[in-house]
mmCIF file of C-alpha atoms and ligand atoms in Angstrom:
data_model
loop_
_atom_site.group_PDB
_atom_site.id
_atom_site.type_symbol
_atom_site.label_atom_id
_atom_site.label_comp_id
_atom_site.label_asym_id
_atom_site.label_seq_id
_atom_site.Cartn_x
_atom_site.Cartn_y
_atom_site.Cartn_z
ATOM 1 C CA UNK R 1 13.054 3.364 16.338
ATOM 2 C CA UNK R 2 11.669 -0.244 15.143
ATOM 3 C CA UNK R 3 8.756 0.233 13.375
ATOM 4 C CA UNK R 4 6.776 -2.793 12.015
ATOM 5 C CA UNK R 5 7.670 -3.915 8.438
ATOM 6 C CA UNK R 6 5.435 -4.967 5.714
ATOM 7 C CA UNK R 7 5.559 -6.496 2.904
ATOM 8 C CA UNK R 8 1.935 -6.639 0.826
ATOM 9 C CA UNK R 9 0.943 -8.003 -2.546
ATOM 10 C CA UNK R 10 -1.410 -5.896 -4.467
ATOM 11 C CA UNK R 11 -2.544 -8.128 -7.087
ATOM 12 C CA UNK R 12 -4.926 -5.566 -8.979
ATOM 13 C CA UNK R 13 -7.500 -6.798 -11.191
ATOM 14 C CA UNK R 14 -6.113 -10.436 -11.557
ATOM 15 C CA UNK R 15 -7.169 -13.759 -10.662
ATOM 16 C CA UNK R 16 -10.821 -15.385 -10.277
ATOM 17 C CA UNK R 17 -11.256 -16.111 -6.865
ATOM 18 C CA UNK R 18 -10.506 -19.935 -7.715
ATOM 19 C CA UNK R 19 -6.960 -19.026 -8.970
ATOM 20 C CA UNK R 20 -6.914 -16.942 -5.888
ATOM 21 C CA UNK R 21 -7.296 -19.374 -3.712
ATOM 22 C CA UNK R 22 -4.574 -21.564 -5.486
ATOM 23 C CA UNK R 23 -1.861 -18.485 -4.908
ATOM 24 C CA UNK R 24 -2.356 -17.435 -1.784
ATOM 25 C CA UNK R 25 -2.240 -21.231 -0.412
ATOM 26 C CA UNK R 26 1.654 -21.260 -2.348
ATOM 27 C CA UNK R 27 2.171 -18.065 -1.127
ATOM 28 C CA UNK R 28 1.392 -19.426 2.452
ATOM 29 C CA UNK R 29 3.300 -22.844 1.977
ATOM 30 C CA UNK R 30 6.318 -20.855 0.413
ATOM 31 C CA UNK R 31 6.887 -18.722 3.885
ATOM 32 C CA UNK R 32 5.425 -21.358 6.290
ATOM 33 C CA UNK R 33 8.540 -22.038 8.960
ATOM 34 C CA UNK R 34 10.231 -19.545 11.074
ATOM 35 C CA UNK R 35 7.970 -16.612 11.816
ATOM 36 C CA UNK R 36 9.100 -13.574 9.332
ATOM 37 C CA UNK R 37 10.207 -10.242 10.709
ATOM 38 C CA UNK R 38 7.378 -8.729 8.961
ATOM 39 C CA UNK R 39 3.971 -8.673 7.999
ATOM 40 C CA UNK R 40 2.856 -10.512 4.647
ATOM 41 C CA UNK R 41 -0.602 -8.547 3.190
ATOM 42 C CA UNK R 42 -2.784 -10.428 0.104
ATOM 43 C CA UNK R 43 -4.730 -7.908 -1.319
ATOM 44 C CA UNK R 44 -6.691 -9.614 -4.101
ATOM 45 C CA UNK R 45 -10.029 -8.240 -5.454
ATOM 46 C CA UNK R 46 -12.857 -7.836 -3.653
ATOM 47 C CA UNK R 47 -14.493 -11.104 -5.514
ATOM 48 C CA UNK R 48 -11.682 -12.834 -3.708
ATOM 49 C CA UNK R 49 -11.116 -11.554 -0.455
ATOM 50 C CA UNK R 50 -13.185 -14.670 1.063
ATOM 51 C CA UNK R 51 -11.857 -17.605 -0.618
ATOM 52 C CA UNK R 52 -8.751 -15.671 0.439
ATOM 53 C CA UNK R 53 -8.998 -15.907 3.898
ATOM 54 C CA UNK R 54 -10.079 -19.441 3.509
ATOM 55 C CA UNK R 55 -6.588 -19.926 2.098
ATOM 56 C CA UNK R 56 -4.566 -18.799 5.056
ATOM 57 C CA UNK R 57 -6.683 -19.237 7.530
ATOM 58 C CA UNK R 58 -4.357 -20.220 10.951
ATOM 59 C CA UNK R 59 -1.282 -18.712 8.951
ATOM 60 C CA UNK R 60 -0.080 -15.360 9.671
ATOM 61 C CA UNK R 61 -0.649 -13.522 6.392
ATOM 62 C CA UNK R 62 -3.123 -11.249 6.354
ATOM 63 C CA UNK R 63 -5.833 -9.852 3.764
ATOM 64 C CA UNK R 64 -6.292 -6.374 2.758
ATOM 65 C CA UNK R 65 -9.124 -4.650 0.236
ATOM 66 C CA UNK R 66 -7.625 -2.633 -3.032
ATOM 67 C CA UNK R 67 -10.511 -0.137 -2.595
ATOM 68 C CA UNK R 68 -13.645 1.331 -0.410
ATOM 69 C CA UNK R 69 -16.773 3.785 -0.808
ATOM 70 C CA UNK R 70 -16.150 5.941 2.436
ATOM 71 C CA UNK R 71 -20.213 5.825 3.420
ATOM 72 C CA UNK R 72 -21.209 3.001 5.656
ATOM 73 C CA UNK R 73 -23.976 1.372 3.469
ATOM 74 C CA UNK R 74 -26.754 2.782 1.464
ATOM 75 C CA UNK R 75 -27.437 3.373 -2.580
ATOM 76 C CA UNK R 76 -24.305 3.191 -3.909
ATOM 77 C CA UNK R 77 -24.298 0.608 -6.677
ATOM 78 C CA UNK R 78 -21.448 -1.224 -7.321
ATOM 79 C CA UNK R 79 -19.393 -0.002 -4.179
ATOM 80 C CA UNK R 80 -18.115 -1.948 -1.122
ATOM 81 C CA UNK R 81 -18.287 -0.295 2.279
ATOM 82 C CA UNK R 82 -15.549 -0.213 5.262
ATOM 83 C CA UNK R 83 -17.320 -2.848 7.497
ATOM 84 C CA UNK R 84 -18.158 -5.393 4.522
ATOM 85 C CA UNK R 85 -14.112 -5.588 4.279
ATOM 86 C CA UNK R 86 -13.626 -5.930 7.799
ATOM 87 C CA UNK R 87 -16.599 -8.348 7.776
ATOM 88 C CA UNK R 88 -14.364 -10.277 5.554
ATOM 89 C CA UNK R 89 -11.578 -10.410 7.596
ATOM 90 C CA UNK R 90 -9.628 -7.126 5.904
ATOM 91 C CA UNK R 91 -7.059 -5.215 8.032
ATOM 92 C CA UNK R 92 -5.510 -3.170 5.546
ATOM 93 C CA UNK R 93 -7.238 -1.395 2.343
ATOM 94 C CA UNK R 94 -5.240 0.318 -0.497
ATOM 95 C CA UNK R 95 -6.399 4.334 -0.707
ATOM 96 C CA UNK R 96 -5.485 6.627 -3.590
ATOM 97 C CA UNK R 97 -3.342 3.887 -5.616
ATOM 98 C CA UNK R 98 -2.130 5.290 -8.945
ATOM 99 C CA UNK R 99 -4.391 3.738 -11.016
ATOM 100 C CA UNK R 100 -7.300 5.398 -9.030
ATOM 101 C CA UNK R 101 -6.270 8.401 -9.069
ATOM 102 C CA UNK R 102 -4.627 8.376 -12.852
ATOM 103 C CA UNK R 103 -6.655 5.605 -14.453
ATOM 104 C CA UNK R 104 -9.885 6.128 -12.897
ATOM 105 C CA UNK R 105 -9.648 9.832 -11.751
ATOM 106 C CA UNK R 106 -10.215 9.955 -8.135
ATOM 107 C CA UNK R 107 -9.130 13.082 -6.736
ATOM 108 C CA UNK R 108 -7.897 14.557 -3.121
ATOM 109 C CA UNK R 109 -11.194 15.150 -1.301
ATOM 110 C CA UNK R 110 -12.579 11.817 -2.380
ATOM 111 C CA UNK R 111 -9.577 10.090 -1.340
ATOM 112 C CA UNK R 112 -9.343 11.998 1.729
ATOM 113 C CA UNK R 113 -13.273 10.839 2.700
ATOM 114 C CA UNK R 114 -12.270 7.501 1.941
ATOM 115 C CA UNK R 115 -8.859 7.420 4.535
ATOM 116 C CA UNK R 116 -11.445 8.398 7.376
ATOM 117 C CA UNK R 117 -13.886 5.918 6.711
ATOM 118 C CA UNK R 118 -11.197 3.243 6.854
ATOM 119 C CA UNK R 119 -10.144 4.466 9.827
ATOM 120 C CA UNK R 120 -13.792 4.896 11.362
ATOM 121 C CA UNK R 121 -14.165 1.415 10.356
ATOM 122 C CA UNK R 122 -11.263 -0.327 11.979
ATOM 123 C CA UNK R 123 -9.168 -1.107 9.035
ATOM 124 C CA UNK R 124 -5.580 0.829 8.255
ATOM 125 C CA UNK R 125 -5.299 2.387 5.557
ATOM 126 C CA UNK R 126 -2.435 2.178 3.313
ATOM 127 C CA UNK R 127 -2.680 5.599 1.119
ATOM 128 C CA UNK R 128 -0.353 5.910 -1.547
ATOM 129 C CA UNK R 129 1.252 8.913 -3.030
ATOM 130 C CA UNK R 130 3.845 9.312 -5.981
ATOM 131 C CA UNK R 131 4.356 11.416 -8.733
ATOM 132 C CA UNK R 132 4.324 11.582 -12.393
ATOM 133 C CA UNK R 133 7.331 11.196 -14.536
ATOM 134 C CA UNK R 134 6.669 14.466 -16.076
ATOM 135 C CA UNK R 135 6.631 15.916 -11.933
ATOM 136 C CA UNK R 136 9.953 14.132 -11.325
ATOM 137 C CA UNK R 137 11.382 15.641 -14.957
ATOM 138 C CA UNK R 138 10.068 18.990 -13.411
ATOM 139 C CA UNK R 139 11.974 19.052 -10.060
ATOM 140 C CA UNK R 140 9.111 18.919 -8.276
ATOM 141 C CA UNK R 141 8.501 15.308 -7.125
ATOM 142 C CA UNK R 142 8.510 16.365 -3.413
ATOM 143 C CA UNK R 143 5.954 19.081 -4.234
ATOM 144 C CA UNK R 144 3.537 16.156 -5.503
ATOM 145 C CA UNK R 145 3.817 13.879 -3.216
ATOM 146 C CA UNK R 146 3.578 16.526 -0.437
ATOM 147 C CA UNK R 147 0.517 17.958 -1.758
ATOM 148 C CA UNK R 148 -1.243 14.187 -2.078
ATOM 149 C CA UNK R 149 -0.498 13.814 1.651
ATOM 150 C CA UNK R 150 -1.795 17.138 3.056
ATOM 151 C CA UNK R 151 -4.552 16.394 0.889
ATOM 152 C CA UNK R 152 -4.897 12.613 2.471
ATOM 153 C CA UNK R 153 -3.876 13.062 6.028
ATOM 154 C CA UNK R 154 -4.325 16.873 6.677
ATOM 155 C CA UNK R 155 -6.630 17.221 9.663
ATOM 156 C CA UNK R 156 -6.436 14.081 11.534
ATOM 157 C CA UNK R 157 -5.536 13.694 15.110
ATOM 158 C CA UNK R 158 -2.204 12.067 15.360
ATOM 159 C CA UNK R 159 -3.848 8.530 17.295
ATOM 160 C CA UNK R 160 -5.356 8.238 13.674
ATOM 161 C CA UNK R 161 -2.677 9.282 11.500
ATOM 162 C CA UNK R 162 -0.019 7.101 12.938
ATOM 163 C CA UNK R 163 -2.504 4.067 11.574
ATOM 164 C CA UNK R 164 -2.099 5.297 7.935
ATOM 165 C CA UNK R 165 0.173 3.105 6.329
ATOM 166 C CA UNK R 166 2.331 5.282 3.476
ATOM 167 C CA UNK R 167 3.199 3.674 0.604
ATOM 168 C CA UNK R 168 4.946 5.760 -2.046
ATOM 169 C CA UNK R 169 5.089 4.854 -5.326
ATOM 170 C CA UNK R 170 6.408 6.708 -8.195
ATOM 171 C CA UNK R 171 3.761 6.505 -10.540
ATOM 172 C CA UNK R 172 6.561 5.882 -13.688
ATOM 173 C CA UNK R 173 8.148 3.157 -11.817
ATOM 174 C CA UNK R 174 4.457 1.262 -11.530
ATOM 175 C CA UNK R 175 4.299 -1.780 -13.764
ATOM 176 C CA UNK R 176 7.177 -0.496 -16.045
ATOM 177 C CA UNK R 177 10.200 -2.491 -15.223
ATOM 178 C CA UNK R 178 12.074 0.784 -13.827
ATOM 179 C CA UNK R 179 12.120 1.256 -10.150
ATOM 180 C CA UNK R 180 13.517 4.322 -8.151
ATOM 181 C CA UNK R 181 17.132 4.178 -6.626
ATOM 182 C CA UNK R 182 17.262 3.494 -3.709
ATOM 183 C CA UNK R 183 18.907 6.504 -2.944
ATOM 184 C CA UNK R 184 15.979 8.460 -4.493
ATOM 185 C CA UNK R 185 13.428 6.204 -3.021
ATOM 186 C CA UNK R 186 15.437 6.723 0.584
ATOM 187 C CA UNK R 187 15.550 10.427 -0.102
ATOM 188 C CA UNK R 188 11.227 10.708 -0.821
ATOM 189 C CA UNK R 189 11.249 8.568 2.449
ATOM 190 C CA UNK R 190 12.599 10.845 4.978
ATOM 191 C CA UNK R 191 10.695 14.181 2.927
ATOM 192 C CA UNK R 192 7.784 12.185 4.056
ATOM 193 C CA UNK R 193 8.678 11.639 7.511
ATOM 194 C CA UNK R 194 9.495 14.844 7.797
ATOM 195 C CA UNK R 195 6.533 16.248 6.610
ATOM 196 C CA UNK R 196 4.403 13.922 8.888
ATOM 197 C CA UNK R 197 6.924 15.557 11.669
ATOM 198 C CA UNK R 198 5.545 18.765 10.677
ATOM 199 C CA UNK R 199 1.807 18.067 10.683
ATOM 200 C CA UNK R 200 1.792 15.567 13.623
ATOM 201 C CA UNK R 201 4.368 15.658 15.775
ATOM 202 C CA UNK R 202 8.051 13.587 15.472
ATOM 203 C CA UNK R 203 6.519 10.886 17.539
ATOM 204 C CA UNK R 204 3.537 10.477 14.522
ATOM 205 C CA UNK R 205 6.572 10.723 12.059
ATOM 206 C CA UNK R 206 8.993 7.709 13.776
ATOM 207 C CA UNK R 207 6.143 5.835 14.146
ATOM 208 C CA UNK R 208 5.021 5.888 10.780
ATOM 209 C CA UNK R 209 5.070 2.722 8.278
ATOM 210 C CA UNK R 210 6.681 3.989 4.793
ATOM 211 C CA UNK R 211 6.605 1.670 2.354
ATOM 212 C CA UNK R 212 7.878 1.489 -1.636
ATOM 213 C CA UNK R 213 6.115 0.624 -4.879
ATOM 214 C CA UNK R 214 6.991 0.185 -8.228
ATOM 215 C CA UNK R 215 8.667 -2.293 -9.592
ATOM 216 C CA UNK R 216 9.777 -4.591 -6.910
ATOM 217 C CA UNK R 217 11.436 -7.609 -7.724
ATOM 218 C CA UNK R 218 13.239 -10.064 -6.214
ATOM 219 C CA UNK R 219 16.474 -8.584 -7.680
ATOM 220 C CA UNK R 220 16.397 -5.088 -6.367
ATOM 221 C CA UNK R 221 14.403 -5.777 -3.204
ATOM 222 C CA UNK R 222 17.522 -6.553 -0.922
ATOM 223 C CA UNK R 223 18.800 -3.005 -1.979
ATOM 224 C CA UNK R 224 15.592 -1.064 -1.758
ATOM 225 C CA UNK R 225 14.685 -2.617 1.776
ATOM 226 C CA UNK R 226 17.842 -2.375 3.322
ATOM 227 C CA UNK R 227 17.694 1.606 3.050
ATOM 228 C CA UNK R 228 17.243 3.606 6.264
ATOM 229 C CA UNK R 229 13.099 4.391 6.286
ATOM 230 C CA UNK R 230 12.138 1.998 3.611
ATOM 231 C CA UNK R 231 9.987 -0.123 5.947
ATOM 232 C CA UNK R 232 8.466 -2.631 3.248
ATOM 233 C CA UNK R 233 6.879 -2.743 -0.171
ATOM 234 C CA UNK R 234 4.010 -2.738 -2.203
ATOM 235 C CA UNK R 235 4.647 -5.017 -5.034
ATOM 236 C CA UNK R 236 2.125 -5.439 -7.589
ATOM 237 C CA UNK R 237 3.548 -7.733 -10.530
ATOM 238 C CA UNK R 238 5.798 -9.753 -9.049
ATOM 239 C CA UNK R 239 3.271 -10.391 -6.463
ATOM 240 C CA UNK R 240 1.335 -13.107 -8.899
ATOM 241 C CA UNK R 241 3.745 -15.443 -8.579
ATOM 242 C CA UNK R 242 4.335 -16.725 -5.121
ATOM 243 C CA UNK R 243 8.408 -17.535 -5.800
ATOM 244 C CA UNK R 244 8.852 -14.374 -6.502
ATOM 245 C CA UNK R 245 6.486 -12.632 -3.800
ATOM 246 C CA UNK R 246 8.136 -14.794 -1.179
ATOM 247 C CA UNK R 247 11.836 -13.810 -2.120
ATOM 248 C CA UNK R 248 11.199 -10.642 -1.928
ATOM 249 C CA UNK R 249 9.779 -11.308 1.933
ATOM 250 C CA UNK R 250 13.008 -12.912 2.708
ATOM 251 C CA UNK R 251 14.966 -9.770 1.211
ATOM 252 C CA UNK R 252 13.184 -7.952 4.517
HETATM 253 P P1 LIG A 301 4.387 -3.117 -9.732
HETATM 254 O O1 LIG A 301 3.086 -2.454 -9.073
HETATM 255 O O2 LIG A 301 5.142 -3.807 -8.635
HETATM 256 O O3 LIG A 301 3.845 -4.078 -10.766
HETATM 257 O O4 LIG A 301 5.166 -2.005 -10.334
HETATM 258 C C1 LIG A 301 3.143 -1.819 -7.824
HETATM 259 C C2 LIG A 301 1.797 -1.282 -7.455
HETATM 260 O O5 LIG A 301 1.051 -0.893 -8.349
HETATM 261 O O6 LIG A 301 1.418 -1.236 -6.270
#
């Protein structure tokens, strides 16, 4: 089955939304020409999002949102809602990254109410699961990751699960320099499919966009991507500089 591929840049808290501005217009320059065989995401912070779009305006990358409140507007100080992104031009927002749910403590029902207000509001969701080093040490890396996406996806009708974007990221290969193998990354990939199988038919599951996190570089893209099921990356680091960010789209 072809599914789509994607290749997004989650730049985390980095970047004013002048310096912003200046990468994503490289970033566009670097992969203007032929049209890539994929789908190139900026996902800069919310201060950014509109100088952004500015950027790469009549290209076709495309902006996502690192974050949402999953209630449509109201007093919730400090918090961004589904339709301000799409407002903004946003078609993809990150759900349940690592450093949400490690660094800032967000949990499974939280993230869970946040996946459905994406989806209410138009924008897919890219939810991302992975486990701890310790979890991996323990043998039960599958166990993790399953639980996250039970907790994530169980309960939605298929139409709105096959517009979740999974990205799974192993949360000791985030920012450190290490990355899965690719066989290990391959073998989390088809668990996952197989588990969406399971809760929403085999249709759902070959449908579904998988993508890998941590550590992505231009070096062990080629390998990673080329795996059976690995249908893009999440690439946080090496996304900041757009040489590197647009290698690793040509490794697609
Ligand atoms: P990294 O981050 O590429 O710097 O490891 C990935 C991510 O956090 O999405």
């Amino acid at each position: 089955m072809t599914r789509p591929k994607i290749i997004a840049g989650n730049w985390k808290m980095n970047l004013d939304h002048i310096e912003g501005a200046a990468l994503a217009r490289a970033v566009r320059d670097r992969l203007s020409g032929p049209a890539r065989p994929c789908e190139v995401v900026l996902i800069p912070p919310f201060t950014s999002l509109e100088a952004v779009a500015g950027a790469i305006e009549g290209s076709p990358l495309r902006i996502g949102a690192q974050d949402l409140w999953y209630e449509p507007s109201g007093a919730f100080t400090g918090e961004i809602s589904a339709s301000m992104l799409a407002a903004l031009g946003c078609r993809y927002v990150l759900i349940g990254h690592s450093e949400r749910r490690h660094v800032i403590g967000e949990d499974g029902t939280l993230l869970s109410r946040k996946l459905r207000a994406a989806l209410a509001g138009g924008l897919f969701p890219i939810y991302c699961v992975g486990e701890l080093l310790e979890d991996r040490e323990a043998g039960n890396a599958d166990g993790v990751v399953e639980r996250q996406l039970r907790e994530g996806l169980g309960g939605l009708e298929p139409g709105d699960a096959g517009r979740v974007v999974i990205a799974y990221e192993p949360v000791w290969a985030i920012g450190t320099g290490r990355n899965a193998t690719p066989e290990d990354a391959g073998a989390m990939h088809q668990a996952i499919r197989r588990l969406l199988a399971d809760l929403f038919g085999e249709p759902a599951a070959g449908a579904a966009v998988i993508l890998y996190g941590g550590s992505v570089k231009p070096d062990n893209a080629r390998d990673l991507l080329s795996r059976e099921g690995i249908d893009g990356a999440l690439v946080g680091g090496a996304s900041l500089d757009p040489g590197s960010f647009a290698a690793i789209v040509s490794a697609l």
